[in-house]
């Protein structure tokens, strides 16, 4: 199910839905197919990650790969690592010290 709304609408959907286990926010959309790891990396790098998390916070990437995905991206662990690399590289380039968020698989500040 896909819908549009502001952040409050997303919170309402998460709280009041009887069937959804989580509500996800779309952060980027491309008009072309994302078929390679480079495509995925480039789309992830186009996101302004500092709007969603700080460099001192932790993250975890949970990737789910559906039907119709290219052979190169069909392994969810590889796709997740590609996304994680794009996020941390974005932070490394945006600050002088090269600081980056850490990964926390148990209790991340920003689950992606």
CSV table of N, CA and C in Angstrom, one decimal:
chain,number,residue,atom,x,y,z
A,1,UNK,N,0.8,-1.2,0.0
A,1,UNK,CA,0.0,0.0,0.0
A,1,UNK,C,0.9,1.2,0.0
A,2,UNK,N,0.5,2.2,-0.8
A,2,UNK,CA,1.3,3.4,-0.9
A,2,UNK,C,0.3,4.6,-0.7
A,3,UNK,N,0.8,5.6,0.1
A,3,UNK,CA,-0.1,6.8,0.2
A,3,UNK,C,0.8,8.0,0.4
A,4,UNK,N,0.3,9.2,0.3
A,4,UNK,CA,1.0,10.4,0.4
A,4,UNK,C,0.4,11.2,1.6
A,5,UNK,N,1.3,11.9,2.3
A,5,UNK,CA,0.9,12.7,3.5
A,5,UNK,C,2.1,13.3,4.2
A,6,UNK,N,1.8,14.1,5.2
A,6,UNK,CA,2.9,14.7,5.9
A,6,UNK,C,3.3,13.7,7.0
A,7,UNK,N,4.3,14.1,7.8
A,7,UNK,CA,4.8,13.2,8.8
A,7,UNK,C,3.7,12.8,9.8
A,8,UNK,N,2.8,13.7,10.2
A,8,UNK,CA,1.8,13.4,11.1
A,8,UNK,C,0.9,12.3,10.5
A,9,UNK,N,0.6,12.3,9.2
A,9,UNK,CA,-0.2,11.3,8.6
A,9,UNK,C,0.6,9.9,8.7
A,10,UNK,N,1.9,9.9,8.5
A,10,UNK,CA,2.6,8.7,8.7
A,10,UNK,C,2.6,8.1,10.1
A,11,UNK,N,2.6,9.0,11.1
A,11,UNK,CA,2.5,8.6,12.5
A,11,UNK,C,1.1,8.0,12.7
A,12,UNK,N,0.1,8.7,12.2
A,12,UNK,CA,-1.3,8.1,12.4
A,12,UNK,C,-1.4,6.8,11.7
A,13,UNK,N,-0.9,6.6,10.6
A,13,UNK,CA,-0.9,5.3,9.9
A,13,UNK,C,-0.2,4.2,10.7
A,14,UNK,N,0.9,4.6,11.3
A,14,UNK,CA,1.6,3.6,12.1
A,14,UNK,C,0.9,3.2,13.3
A,15,UNK,N,0.2,4.2,13.9
A,15,UNK,CA,-0.5,4.0,15.2
A,15,UNK,C,-1.9,3.3,15.0
A,16,UNK,N,-2.5,3.7,13.9
A,16,UNK,CA,-3.9,3.2,13.8
A,16,UNK,C,-4.2,2.1,12.8
A,17,UNK,N,-3.2,1.7,12.0
A,17,UNK,CA,-3.3,0.6,11.1
A,17,UNK,C,-3.4,-0.7,11.8
A,18,UNK,N,-4.4,-1.5,11.4
A,18,UNK,CA,-4.6,-2.8,12.0
A,18,UNK,C,-3.8,-3.9,11.3
A,19,UNK,N,-3.2,-3.6,10.1
A,19,UNK,CA,-2.5,-4.6,9.4
A,19,UNK,C,-1.1,-4.3,9.1
A,20,UNK,N,-0.7,-3.0,9.2
A,20,UNK,CA,0.7,-2.7,8.9
A,20,UNK,C,1.6,-2.9,10.1
A,21,UNK,N,2.8,-3.5,9.9
A,21,UNK,CA,3.7,-3.7,11.0
A,21,UNK,C,4.7,-2.5,11.1
A,22,UNK,N,4.8,-1.8,10.0
A,22,UNK,CA,5.6,-0.6,10.0
A,22,UNK,C,5.2,0.3,8.8
A,23,UNK,N,5.5,1.5,8.9
A,23,UNK,CA,5.3,2.5,7.8
A,23,UNK,C,6.6,3.1,7.4
A,24,UNK,N,6.9,3.0,6.1
A,24,UNK,CA,8.2,3.4,5.6
A,24,UNK,C,8.0,4.8,4.9
A,25,UNK,N,9.0,5.6,4.9
A,25,UNK,CA,9.0,6.9,4.2
A,25,UNK,C,9.9,6.8,3.0
A,26,UNK,N,9.4,7.2,1.9
A,26,UNK,CA,10.2,7.2,0.6
A,26,UNK,C,11.1,8.4,0.7
A,27,UNK,N,12.4,8.1,0.5
A,27,UNK,CA,13.4,9.2,0.6
A,27,UNK,C,13.9,9.6,-0.8
A,28,UNK,N,13.8,8.8,-1.8
A,28,UNK,CA,14.3,9.1,-3.1
A,28,UNK,C,13.5,8.3,-4.1
A,29,UNK,N,13.3,8.9,-5.3
A,29,UNK,CA,12.7,8.2,-6.4
A,29,UNK,C,13.4,8.6,-7.7
A,30,UNK,N,13.7,7.7,-8.5
A,30,UNK,CA,14.3,7.9,-9.8
A,30,UNK,C,13.4,7.5,-10.9
A,31,UNK,N,13.6,8.2,-12.0
A,31,UNK,CA,12.8,8.0,-13.2
A,31,UNK,C,13.4,6.9,-14.1
A,32,UNK,N,14.5,6.4,-13.7
A,32,UNK,CA,15.2,5.3,-14.4
A,32,UNK,C,15.3,4.1,-13.6
A,33,UNK,N,15.5,2.9,-14.2
A,33,UNK,CA,15.7,1.7,-13.4
A,33,UNK,C,17.0,1.7,-12.7
A,34,UNK,N,16.9,1.2,-11.5
A,34,UNK,CA,18.1,1.0,-10.7
A,34,UNK,C,18.5,-0.5,-10.8
A,35,UNK,N,19.5,-0.7,-11.7
A,35,UNK,CA,19.8,-2.1,-12.1
A,35,UNK,C,21.2,-2.6,-11.5
A,36,UNK,N,22.0,-1.6,-11.2
A,36,UNK,CA,23.4,-2.0,-10.8
A,36,UNK,C,23.7,-1.4,-9.4
A,37,UNK,N,24.7,-1.9,-8.8
A,37,UNK,CA,25.1,-1.4,-7.4
A,37,UNK,C,25.5,0.1,-7.5
A,38,UNK,N,26.1,0.5,-8.7
A,38,UNK,CA,26.4,1.9,-8.8
A,38,UNK,C,25.1,2.7,-8.9
A,39,UNK,N,24.1,2.3,-9.6
A,39,UNK,CA,22.8,3.0,-9.6
A,39,UNK,C,22.3,3.1,-8.2
A,40,UNK,N,22.2,2.1,-7.5
A,40,UNK,CA,21.7,2.1,-6.1
A,40,UNK,C,22.5,3.1,-5.2
A,41,UNK,N,23.9,3.0,-5.3
A,41,UNK,CA,24.7,3.9,-4.6
A,41,UNK,C,24.5,5.3,-5.0
A,42,UNK,N,24.3,5.6,-6.2
A,42,UNK,CA,24.1,7.0,-6.7
A,42,UNK,C,22.8,7.6,-6.2
A,43,UNK,N,21.7,6.7,-6.2
A,43,UNK,CA,20.4,7.2,-5.7
A,43,UNK,C,20.5,7.5,-4.2
A,44,UNK,N,21.2,6.6,-3.5
A,44,UNK,CA,21.4,6.8,-2.0
A,44,UNK,C,22.2,8.0,-1.7
A,45,UNK,N,23.2,8.3,-2.5
A,45,UNK,CA,24.0,9.5,-2.3
A,45,UNK,C,23.3,10.7,-2.6
A,46,UNK,N,22.2,10.7,-3.4
A,46,UNK,CA,21.4,11.9,-3.7
A,46,UNK,C,20.6,12.3,-2.5
A,47,UNK,N,20.4,11.5,-1.5
A,47,UNK,CA,19.6,11.8,-0.4
A,47,UNK,C,20.4,12.7,0.6
A,48,UNK,N,19.8,13.7,1.2
A,48,UNK,CA,20.4,14.6,2.2
A,48,UNK,C,20.2,13.9,3.5
A,49,UNK,N,21.2,13.0,3.8
A,49,UNK,CA,21.0,12.1,5.0
A,49,UNK,C,21.0,12.9,6.3
A,50,UNK,N,21.7,14.1,6.3
A,50,UNK,CA,21.7,14.9,7.5
A,50,UNK,C,20.3,15.4,7.9
A,51,UNK,N,19.3,15.4,7.1
A,51,UNK,CA,18.0,15.7,7.4
A,51,UNK,C,17.3,14.6,8.3
A,52,UNK,N,17.9,13.4,8.2
A,52,UNK,CA,17.2,12.3,8.8
A,52,UNK,C,18.0,11.7,10.0
A,53,UNK,N,19.3,12.0,10.1
A,53,UNK,CA,20.1,11.5,11.2
A,53,UNK,C,21.4,12.4,11.4
A,54,UNK,N,22.0,12.3,12.5
A,54,UNK,CA,23.2,13.0,12.8
A,54,UNK,C,24.4,12.0,12.7
A,55,UNK,N,25.6,12.6,12.5
A,55,UNK,CA,26.8,11.8,12.3
A,55,UNK,C,27.1,10.9,13.5
A,56,UNK,N,26.7,11.4,14.7
A,56,UNK,CA,27.0,10.6,15.9
A,56,UNK,C,25.9,9.6,16.2
A,57,UNK,N,24.9,9.4,15.4
A,57,UNK,CA,23.9,8.4,15.6
A,57,UNK,C,24.3,7.1,14.9
A,58,UNK,N,23.6,6.1,15.2
A,58,UNK,CA,23.9,4.8,14.6
A,58,UNK,C,22.8,4.4,13.6
A,59,UNK,N,23.1,3.5,12.7
A,59,UNK,CA,22.2,3.1,11.7
A,59,UNK,C,22.3,1.6,11.5
A,60,UNK,N,21.2,1.0,10.9
A,60,UNK,CA,21.1,-0.4,10.5
A,60,UNK,C,20.3,-0.4,9.2
A,61,UNK,N,20.8,-1.1,8.2
A,61,UNK,CA,20.1,-1.2,7.0
A,61,UNK,C,19.5,-2.6,6.9
A,62,UNK,N,18.2,-2.7,6.7
A,62,UNK,CA,17.4,-3.9,6.4
A,62,UNK,C,17.0,-3.9,5.0
A,63,UNK,N,17.5,-4.7,4.1
A,63,UNK,CA,17.2,-4.6,2.7
A,63,UNK,C,16.3,-5.9,2.4
A,64,UNK,N,15.2,-5.6,1.7
A,64,UNK,CA,14.3,-6.7,1.2
A,64,UNK,C,14.3,-6.5,-0.3
A,65,UNK,N,14.6,-7.6,-1.0
A,65,UNK,CA,14.6,-7.5,-2.4
A,65,UNK,C,13.4,-8.3,-3.0
A,66,UNK,N,12.7,-7.6,-3.8
A,66,UNK,CA,11.4,-8.2,-4.4
A,66,UNK,C,11.7,-8.7,-5.8
A,67,UNK,N,10.6,-9.1,-6.4
A,67,UNK,CA,10.7,-9.6,-7.8
A,67,UNK,C,11.0,-8.5,-8.8
A,68,UNK,N,11.6,-8.9,-9.8
A,68,UNK,CA,11.9,-7.9,-10.9
A,68,UNK,C,13.2,-7.1,-10.7
A,69,UNK,N,13.9,-7.5,-9.6
A,69,UNK,CA,15.2,-6.8,-9.3
A,69,UNK,C,16.3,-7.4,-10.2
A,70,UNK,N,17.2,-6.6,-10.6
A,70,UNK,CA,18.3,-7.1,-11.4
A,70,UNK,C,19.1,-8.2,-10.7
A,71,UNK,N,19.8,-9.0,-11.5
A,71,UNK,CA,20.6,-10.1,-11.0
A,71,UNK,C,21.7,-9.5,-10.1
A,72,UNK,N,22.2,-8.4,-10.4
A,72,UNK,CA,23.3,-7.8,-9.6
A,72,UNK,C,22.8,-7.3,-8.2
A,73,UNK,N,21.6,-7.0,-8.0
A,73,UNK,CA,21.0,-6.5,-6.8
A,73,UNK,C,20.1,-7.5,-6.1
A,74,UNK,N,20.1,-8.8,-6.5
A,74,UNK,CA,19.1,-9.7,-6.0
A,74,UNK,C,19.5,-10.3,-4.6
A,75,UNK,N,20.7,-10.0,-4.2
A,75,UNK,CA,21.1,-10.5,-2.8
A,75,UNK,C,20.9,-9.3,-1.8
A,76,UNK,N,20.0,-9.5,-0.9
A,76,UNK,CA,19.6,-8.4,0.0
A,76,UNK,C,20.8,-7.9,0.9
A,77,UNK,N,21.7,-8.8,1.3
A,77,UNK,CA,22.8,-8.4,2.1
A,77,UNK,C,23.7,-7.4,1.3
A,78,UNK,N,24.0,-7.8,0.0
A,78,UNK,CA,24.8,-6.9,-0.8
A,78,UNK,C,24.2,-5.6,-1.1
A,79,UNK,N,22.9,-5.6,-1.3
A,79,UNK,CA,22.2,-4.3,-1.6
A,79,UNK,C,22.2,-3.5,-0.3
A,80,UNK,N,22.0,-4.1,0.8
A,80,UNK,CA,22.0,-3.4,2.1
A,80,UNK,C,23.4,-2.7,2.4
A,81,UNK,N,24.5,-3.5,2.1
A,81,UNK,CA,25.8,-2.9,2.3
A,81,UNK,C,26.1,-1.8,1.3
A,82,UNK,N,25.6,-1.9,0.1
A,82,UNK,CA,25.7,-0.8,-0.9
A,82,UNK,C,25.1,0.5,-0.4
A,83,UNK,N,23.9,0.3,0.2
A,83,UNK,CA,23.1,1.5,0.7
A,83,UNK,C,23.9,2.0,1.9
A,84,UNK,N,24.3,1.2,2.8
A,84,UNK,CA,25.1,1.6,4.0
A,84,UNK,C,26.3,2.4,3.6
A,85,UNK,N,27.1,1.9,2.6
A,85,UNK,CA,28.3,2.6,2.1
A,85,UNK,C,28.0,3.9,1.6
A,86,UNK,N,26.9,4.1,0.9
A,86,UNK,CA,26.5,5.4,0.3
A,86,UNK,C,26.2,6.4,1.5
A,87,UNK,N,25.5,5.9,2.5
A,87,UNK,CA,25.1,6.8,3.6
A,87,UNK,C,26.4,7.3,4.3
A,88,UNK,N,27.3,6.3,4.7
A,88,UNK,CA,28.5,6.7,5.5
A,88,UNK,C,29.4,7.5,4.6
A,89,UNK,N,29.5,7.2,3.3
A,89,UNK,CA,30.4,8.1,2.4
A,89,UNK,C,29.8,9.5,2.3
A,90,UNK,N,28.5,9.6,2.3
A,90,UNK,CA,27.9,11.0,2.3
A,90,UNK,C,28.3,11.8,3.5
A,91,UNK,N,28.3,11.2,4.7
A,91,UNK,CA,28.7,11.8,5.9
A,91,UNK,C,30.2,12.1,5.9
A,92,UNK,N,31.0,11.2,5.5
A,92,UNK,CA,32.4,11.4,5.4
A,92,UNK,C,32.8,12.6,4.6
A,93,UNK,N,32.1,12.8,3.5
A,93,UNK,CA,32.4,13.9,2.6
A,93,UNK,C,31.9,15.2,3.1
A,94,UNK,N,30.9,15.2,4.0
A,94,UNK,CA,30.2,16.4,4.4
A,94,UNK,C,30.9,17.0,5.6
A,95,UNK,N,31.9,16.4,6.2
A,95,UNK,CA,32.5,17.0,7.4
A,95,UNK,C,34.0,16.9,7.3
A,96,UNK,N,34.7,17.8,7.9
A,96,UNK,CA,36.2,17.9,7.8
A,96,UNK,C,36.9,16.7,8.4
A,97,UNK,N,36.4,16.1,9.4
A,97,UNK,CA,37.1,15.1,10.2
A,97,UNK,C,36.8,13.7,9.5
A,98,UNK,N,36.0,13.6,8.5
A,98,UNK,CA,35.7,12.3,7.9
A,98,UNK,C,34.9,11.4,8.8
A,99,UNK,N,34.2,12.0,9.8
A,99,UNK,CA,33.3,11.2,10.7
A,99,UNK,C,32.2,10.6,10.0
A,100,UNK,N,31.7,9.5,10.5
A,100,UNK,CA,30.6,8.7,9.9
A,100,UNK,C,29.8,8.1,11.0
A,101,UNK,N,28.6,7.8,10.7
A,101,UNK,CA,27.7,7.1,11.6
A,101,UNK,C,28.2,5.7,11.8
A,102,UNK,N,28.0,5.1,13.0
A,102,UNK,CA,28.4,3.7,13.2
A,102,UNK,C,27.2,2.8,12.9
A,103,UNK,N,27.4,1.5,12.8
A,103,UNK,CA,26.4,0.6,12.6
A,103,UNK,C,26.0,-0.1,13.9
A,104,UNK,N,24.8,-0.2,14.2
A,104,UNK,CA,24.3,-0.9,15.4
A,104,UNK,C,23.2,-1.8,15.0
A,105,UNK,N,23.4,-3.1,15.0
A,105,UNK,CA,22.4,-4.0,14.5
A,105,UNK,C,21.3,-4.3,15.5
A,106,UNK,N,21.5,-4.0,16.7
A,106,UNK,CA,20.5,-4.3,17.8
A,106,UNK,C,19.6,-3.2,18.1
A,107,UNK,N,20.1,-2.0,18.3
A,107,UNK,CA,19.2,-0.8,18.6
A,107,UNK,C,19.7,0.4,17.9
A,108,UNK,N,19.5,0.5,16.6
A,108,UNK,CA,20.0,1.7,15.9
A,108,UNK,C,19.1,2.9,16.1
A,109,UNK,N,19.8,4.1,16.0
A,109,UNK,CA,19.0,5.3,16.1
A,109,UNK,C,18.2,5.5,14.8
A,110,UNK,N,18.8,5.1,13.7
A,110,UNK,CA,18.1,5.3,12.4
A,110,UNK,C,18.1,4.0,11.6
A,111,UNK,N,17.0,3.2,11.8
A,111,UNK,CA,16.8,2.0,11.0
A,111,UNK,C,16.4,2.4,9.6
A,112,UNK,N,17.2,1.8,8.6
A,112,UNK,CA,16.9,2.1,7.2
A,112,UNK,C,16.4,0.8,6.5
